[in-house]
Structures are given as C-alpha cells and as structure tokens.
Short mmCIF file of C-alpha atoms and ligand atoms in Angstrom, two decimals:
data_model
loop_
_atom_site.label_atom_id
_atom_site.label_comp_id
_atom_site.label_asym_id
_atom_site.label_seq_id
_atom_site.Cartn_x
_atom_site.Cartn_y
_atom_site.Cartn_z
CA MET B 21 98.46 98.66 81.64
CA ARG B 22 100.57 96.11 83.24
CA SER B 23 104.10 95.38 82.00
CA ALA B 24 105.43 91.97 81.60
CA VAL B 25 107.59 92.61 84.68
CA ARG B 26 104.62 93.29 86.85
CA GLN B 27 102.74 90.21 85.63
CA ALA B 28 105.86 88.30 86.55
CA VAL B 29 105.84 89.96 89.93
CA ALA B 30 102.29 89.10 90.51
CA LEU B 31 103.09 85.46 89.50
CA VAL B 32 106.14 85.26 91.90
CA PHE B 33 103.94 86.47 94.78
CA GLY B 34 101.12 84.13 93.99
CA MET B 35 103.63 81.15 94.14
CA ILE B 36 105.24 82.38 97.27
CA ALA B 37 101.81 82.15 98.80
CA PHE B 38 102.19 78.35 98.45
CA LEU B 39 105.99 78.04 98.88
CA ALA B 40 106.10 80.14 102.16
CA LEU B 41 105.00 77.10 104.10
CA VAL B 42 101.48 76.96 105.03
CA ALA B 43 101.12 80.47 105.99
CA THR B 44 97.78 81.65 107.00
CA VAL B 45 96.59 84.24 109.37
CA SER B 46 94.54 84.93 112.16
CA CYS B 47 93.61 87.36 114.87
CA SER B 48 90.86 87.44 117.15
CA SER B 49 89.22 90.86 116.89
CA ARG B 50 87.12 90.63 120.03
CA GLY B 51 88.69 92.62 122.64
CA ARG B 52 91.63 93.44 120.46
CA ALA B 53 90.65 96.99 119.01
CA PRO B 54 94.39 97.66 118.26
CA GLU B 55 94.34 94.78 115.76
CA ALA B 56 91.05 95.91 114.07
CA ASP B 57 92.84 97.42 111.17
CA THR B 58 95.49 94.82 110.55
CA TYR B 59 95.67 91.69 108.30
CA LEU B 60 97.02 89.62 111.26
CA ARG B 61 94.55 86.91 110.56
CA TRP B 62 96.04 86.34 107.14
CA VAL B 63 99.69 86.04 108.23
CA SER B 64 99.86 83.43 110.98
CA PHE B 65 101.54 79.80 110.57
CA GLU B 66 99.62 76.74 110.60
CA VAL B 67 100.88 74.14 112.97
CA PRO B 68 99.68 70.45 113.35
CA ILE B 69 96.71 70.00 113.97
CA ASN B 70 94.28 72.73 112.84
CA GLU B 71 96.01 75.59 114.82
CA ASN B 72 97.40 78.84 113.65
CA VAL B 73 100.04 80.61 115.63
CA THR B 74 102.07 83.81 115.24
CA LEU B 75 105.81 83.29 114.63
CA ARG B 76 108.49 85.89 114.71
CA TRP B 77 111.89 86.91 116.04
CA PRO B 78 112.27 87.31 119.76
CA LYS B 79 112.75 90.95 120.40
CA ARG B 80 116.23 90.24 122.14
CA LYS B 81 117.47 89.14 118.72
CA MET B 82 117.49 92.94 117.58
CA PRO B 83 119.39 94.16 115.66
CA LEU B 84 118.88 91.33 113.19
CA ARG B 85 122.07 90.55 111.32
CA VAL B 86 121.81 90.79 107.67
CA HIS B 87 124.40 89.74 105.13
CA LEU B 88 124.24 91.66 101.82
CA PRO B 89 127.06 90.96 99.49
CA ALA B 90 127.65 93.03 96.38
CA PRO B 91 125.95 91.66 93.30
CA PRO B 92 128.04 89.43 91.03
CA GLU B 93 129.15 90.81 87.61
CA GLY B 94 126.79 90.60 84.92
CA LEU B 95 123.57 89.94 86.82
CA PHE B 96 122.16 93.54 86.71
CA ASP B 97 122.72 96.59 84.36
CA ASP B 98 123.19 98.80 87.54
CA PRO B 99 124.69 96.68 90.29
CA GLY B 100 125.35 99.47 92.71
CA GLY B 101 121.87 100.89 92.36
CA ILE B 102 120.34 97.25 92.82
CA HIS B 103 122.48 96.80 95.83
CA ASP B 104 121.27 100.13 97.33
CA SER B 105 117.66 99.09 96.47
CA VAL B 106 117.86 95.93 98.36
CA ARG B 107 119.70 97.69 101.31
CA ASP B 108 116.80 100.35 101.42
CA ALA B 109 114.14 97.58 101.36
CA VAL B 110 115.78 96.07 104.38
CA MET B 111 116.27 99.49 106.15
CA ASP B 112 112.74 100.81 105.50
CA TRP B 113 111.36 98.24 108.05
CA SER B 114 113.45 99.83 110.84
CA ASP B 115 111.56 101.07 113.91
CA VAL B 116 108.21 100.23 112.46
CA VAL B 117 106.92 98.67 115.78
CA ALA B 118 109.05 100.86 118.11
CA PRO B 119 112.61 102.53 118.13
CA GLY B 120 114.96 99.56 117.47
CA LEU B 121 112.16 97.16 116.69
CA PRO B 122 112.86 95.94 114.26
CA SER B 123 116.47 97.09 113.57
CA PHE B 124 119.17 95.72 111.35
CA GLU B 125 122.96 95.39 111.31
CA PHE B 126 124.95 94.34 108.22
CA VAL B 127 127.46 91.63 108.77
CA ASP B 128 130.39 90.59 106.47
CA ASP B 129 129.92 86.79 107.05
CA ALA B 130 127.03 85.05 105.81
CA GLY B 131 127.44 82.44 108.49
CA ASP B 132 126.76 85.15 111.16
CA ALA B 133 123.62 86.45 109.59
CA ASP B 134 119.97 85.89 110.76
CA ILE B 135 119.04 86.99 107.23
CA PRO B 136 121.49 85.98 104.52
CA ILE B 137 120.68 87.60 101.12
CA VAL B 138 121.87 85.57 98.15
CA TRP B 139 122.16 86.62 94.73
CA ALA B 140 121.01 84.02 91.99
CA ALA B 141 121.61 84.10 88.34
CA LYS B 142 118.06 82.84 87.79
CA PRO B 143 115.18 81.69 89.76
CA ASP B 144 115.53 78.17 91.20
CA GLY B 145 111.69 77.65 91.37
CA ASN B 146 108.39 79.40 90.46
CA TRP B 147 109.34 82.88 91.54
CA TYR B 148 110.95 85.95 90.08
CA ILE B 149 113.12 88.74 91.47
CA ALA B 150 113.13 87.63 95.05
CA HIS B 151 112.08 84.77 97.41
CA CYS B 152 112.18 84.39 101.14
CA ALA B 153 112.99 80.73 102.50
CA TYR B 154 112.06 80.15 105.91
CA ASP B 155 114.02 77.88 108.46
CA ILE B 156 111.28 77.30 110.94
CA ASN B 157 110.62 74.70 113.58
CA LEU B 158 106.88 74.54 114.00
CA ALA B 159 107.06 72.13 117.00
CA SER B 160 109.21 74.44 119.04
CA ARG B 161 107.83 77.71 117.50
CA ARG B 162 111.35 78.66 116.52
CA PHE B 163 111.24 81.28 113.75
CA GLY B 164 114.21 81.65 111.43
CA VAL B 165 115.14 82.66 107.71
CA ALA B 166 117.31 80.38 105.58
CA ARG B 167 117.85 83.10 102.91
CA ILE B 168 116.46 85.60 100.69
CA LEU B 169 117.20 84.93 97.14
CA VAL B 170 117.33 87.85 94.75
CA THR B 171 117.75 87.43 91.06
CA GLY B 172 118.19 89.83 88.19
CA SER B 173 116.86 88.30 85.11
CA TRP B 174 114.47 85.74 83.84
CA GLY B 175 113.12 84.87 80.47
CA GLY B 176 114.82 87.81 78.76
CA HIS B 177 113.70 90.44 81.35
CA LYS B 178 115.84 92.21 83.74
CA ALA B 179 114.61 93.54 87.11
CA ASP B 180 114.73 97.30 87.49
CA LEU B 181 115.52 99.18 90.81
CA HIS B 182 111.67 99.81 91.54
CA ASP B 183 110.84 96.08 91.09
CA VAL B 184 113.70 94.95 93.12
CA TYR B 185 112.98 97.55 95.87
CA ALA B 186 109.34 96.57 96.17
CA THR B 187 109.89 92.91 95.99
CA VAL B 188 112.50 92.78 98.49
CA LEU B 189 110.38 95.00 100.86
CA HIS B 190 107.67 92.43 100.51
CA GLU B 191 110.05 89.52 101.20
CA MET B 192 111.42 91.24 104.22
CA GLY B 193 107.94 91.40 105.58
CA HIS B 194 107.88 87.48 105.34
CA ALA B 195 111.40 87.53 106.90
CA LEU B 196 109.97 89.34 109.95
CA GLY B 197 107.28 86.99 110.48
CA LEU B 198 104.32 88.05 108.30
CA GLY B 199 103.72 84.48 107.08
CA GLY B 200 100.99 85.14 104.47
CA HIS B 201 99.52 87.89 102.27
CA SER B 202 97.35 90.87 103.02
CA PRO B 203 93.89 90.75 101.13
CA VAL B 204 94.12 94.58 100.56
CA GLU B 205 95.66 95.94 97.34
CA GLY B 206 98.15 98.56 98.21
CA ASP B 207 99.58 96.92 101.30
CA ILE B 208 103.18 95.74 100.66
CA MET B 209 102.22 92.30 101.67
CA TYR B 210 99.41 92.05 99.10
CA GLU B 211 100.18 89.08 96.94
CA SER B 212 101.15 91.26 93.92
CA ILE B 213 102.54 94.64 93.54
CA SER B 214 100.09 97.18 92.21
CA ALA B 215 101.90 99.55 89.89
CA THR B 216 99.46 102.39 90.78
CA ALA B 217 98.86 101.59 94.44
CA PHE B 218 102.50 101.18 95.58
CA GLU B 219 103.55 103.66 98.09
CA GLY B 220 105.96 101.54 100.29
CA LEU B 221 104.65 100.34 103.63
CA SER B 222 101.14 101.14 104.35
CA ALA B 223 99.52 102.05 107.54
CA ARG B 224 98.15 98.54 107.74
CA ASP B 225 101.53 96.92 107.15
CA ARG B 226 103.06 98.93 109.95
CA ALA B 227 99.86 98.06 112.20
CA THR B 228 100.10 94.39 111.32
CA LEU B 229 103.70 94.04 112.29
CA THR B 230 103.18 95.92 115.51
CA ALA B 231 100.36 93.74 116.28
CA LEU B 232 102.52 90.64 115.54
CA TYR B 233 105.31 91.84 117.83
CA ALA B 234 102.80 92.84 120.64
CA ARG B 235 101.63 89.29 120.90
CA PRO B 236 103.70 86.57 122.44
CA ILE B 237 105.54 84.17 120.11
CA GLY B 238 103.32 81.13 119.25
CA SER B 239 100.09 82.86 120.31
CA ARG B 240 96.82 81.22 118.88
CA VAL B 241 95.09 83.05 116.07
CA THR B 242 91.48 82.34 115.59
CA GLY B 243 89.56 82.83 112.38
CA ALA B 244 92.90 82.33 110.44
CA ARG B 245 92.71 82.85 106.68
ZN1 ZN H 303 104.65 87.04 99.53
#
C-alpha cells in the first residue's frame, strides 16, 4: 500500500519530468552494445531543432564542488539525520563511471559550488522533497546546475530519512546529466520511487551514467524518448 508520502514523491517526479527542461533521451543501439542495457535514449536533452544531445559535466571538472549547509532549525524532526541522508545521496554516485568519476568535494561557500544544495521551508512549485534546477546553455552545450532544493514538509507531511535519501539520489542523477527518466521501475531514475523495488542505484543506473560519460558532450542521440 502506498503512503501519502510515496504518492507525493511520485507526483514530484512526474512534475519534474516537465520541469527539468525538455529532457528526453536517446541512444543509438546499433554498434553500441555497451549501451544496450541503459536508458540513455530517455535522458538526453532536446535542442533546437528536433535534435537530442547528451549533456554532462566535463571530466576535468571532477571533483564537483557541492555546498551542503546544515538544515535550518524547525524544518526536520531529525536535522542531523537528514543532513547525513543528503550527504550519502551525493556520495553514493561516487566512482560509478570510473575511479574519481564522478567525485565530489564539499565546499563552505555556496558561490564556489557546482551543485549548491539549498534548504527550503516549503516547495516553490509542483514538487516535493527535492528538485534539481538546471543552469544550461543549450546553444553552447554548456551543462550546469543552479541548485538542488530540498524541503522538509508539505501539506502536513514531514519527509523521513529514506524519502529524502531516495529523492536526493534521484535528483543527483539529474545533476550529473541524466536529463530524463528511466522507463524501468526500480531504477533510481524511474519517475517515481517504488517502495518495494528501491535498492539504491541499479545496474542500469550505473550503466547509463557510464554510457553518458563515455560519449562526447553534445553527441547526438537518435531515437530519443
Ligand atoms: Zn526526476
């Protein structure tokens, strides 16, 4: 049975599908066996006109600088636990592609961060728990993240440690360049979190990020979804 929280999470992810720019995916499977078991076709970015390309951080940007301040008073019942959950959700993407790729470094100044994490008292749109806002220049194929917003409560609900961890893990996938959603339930980049299928990053999540970083930035994706 789905709790209200999980329904809300599903809603969030549904809305993010629209909010996260015009993210679609694509991959050409012909002659690209290593991409066969990925959802790369679903996570590329649509650029004018009628073209889909992959966008991501340049490898030389590693380690990515993340600003994660302490949660403000009153937002969560267990602010220390929530802080650790968000930190874990960032760090659990470490080395997925290769040693050091991606990698993360926490910085004290938000102005120095590639990925600023910002606490919000309540959602500022149709999302719950967390939301990744991009800062992308489609024309120049420059990828960036404006912020990941994390909130603790909405409509009388309070986010628990698991929901915050799972949601931020998903948003971090967006923040690494996965610009859409997996069609397969159980992947962290599926549009909603399944209470029963959640096991952290799946083999497909790992393979898709690996395929994304194996391609040049801005490479065309055919058959985008
Ligand atoms: Zn999403």
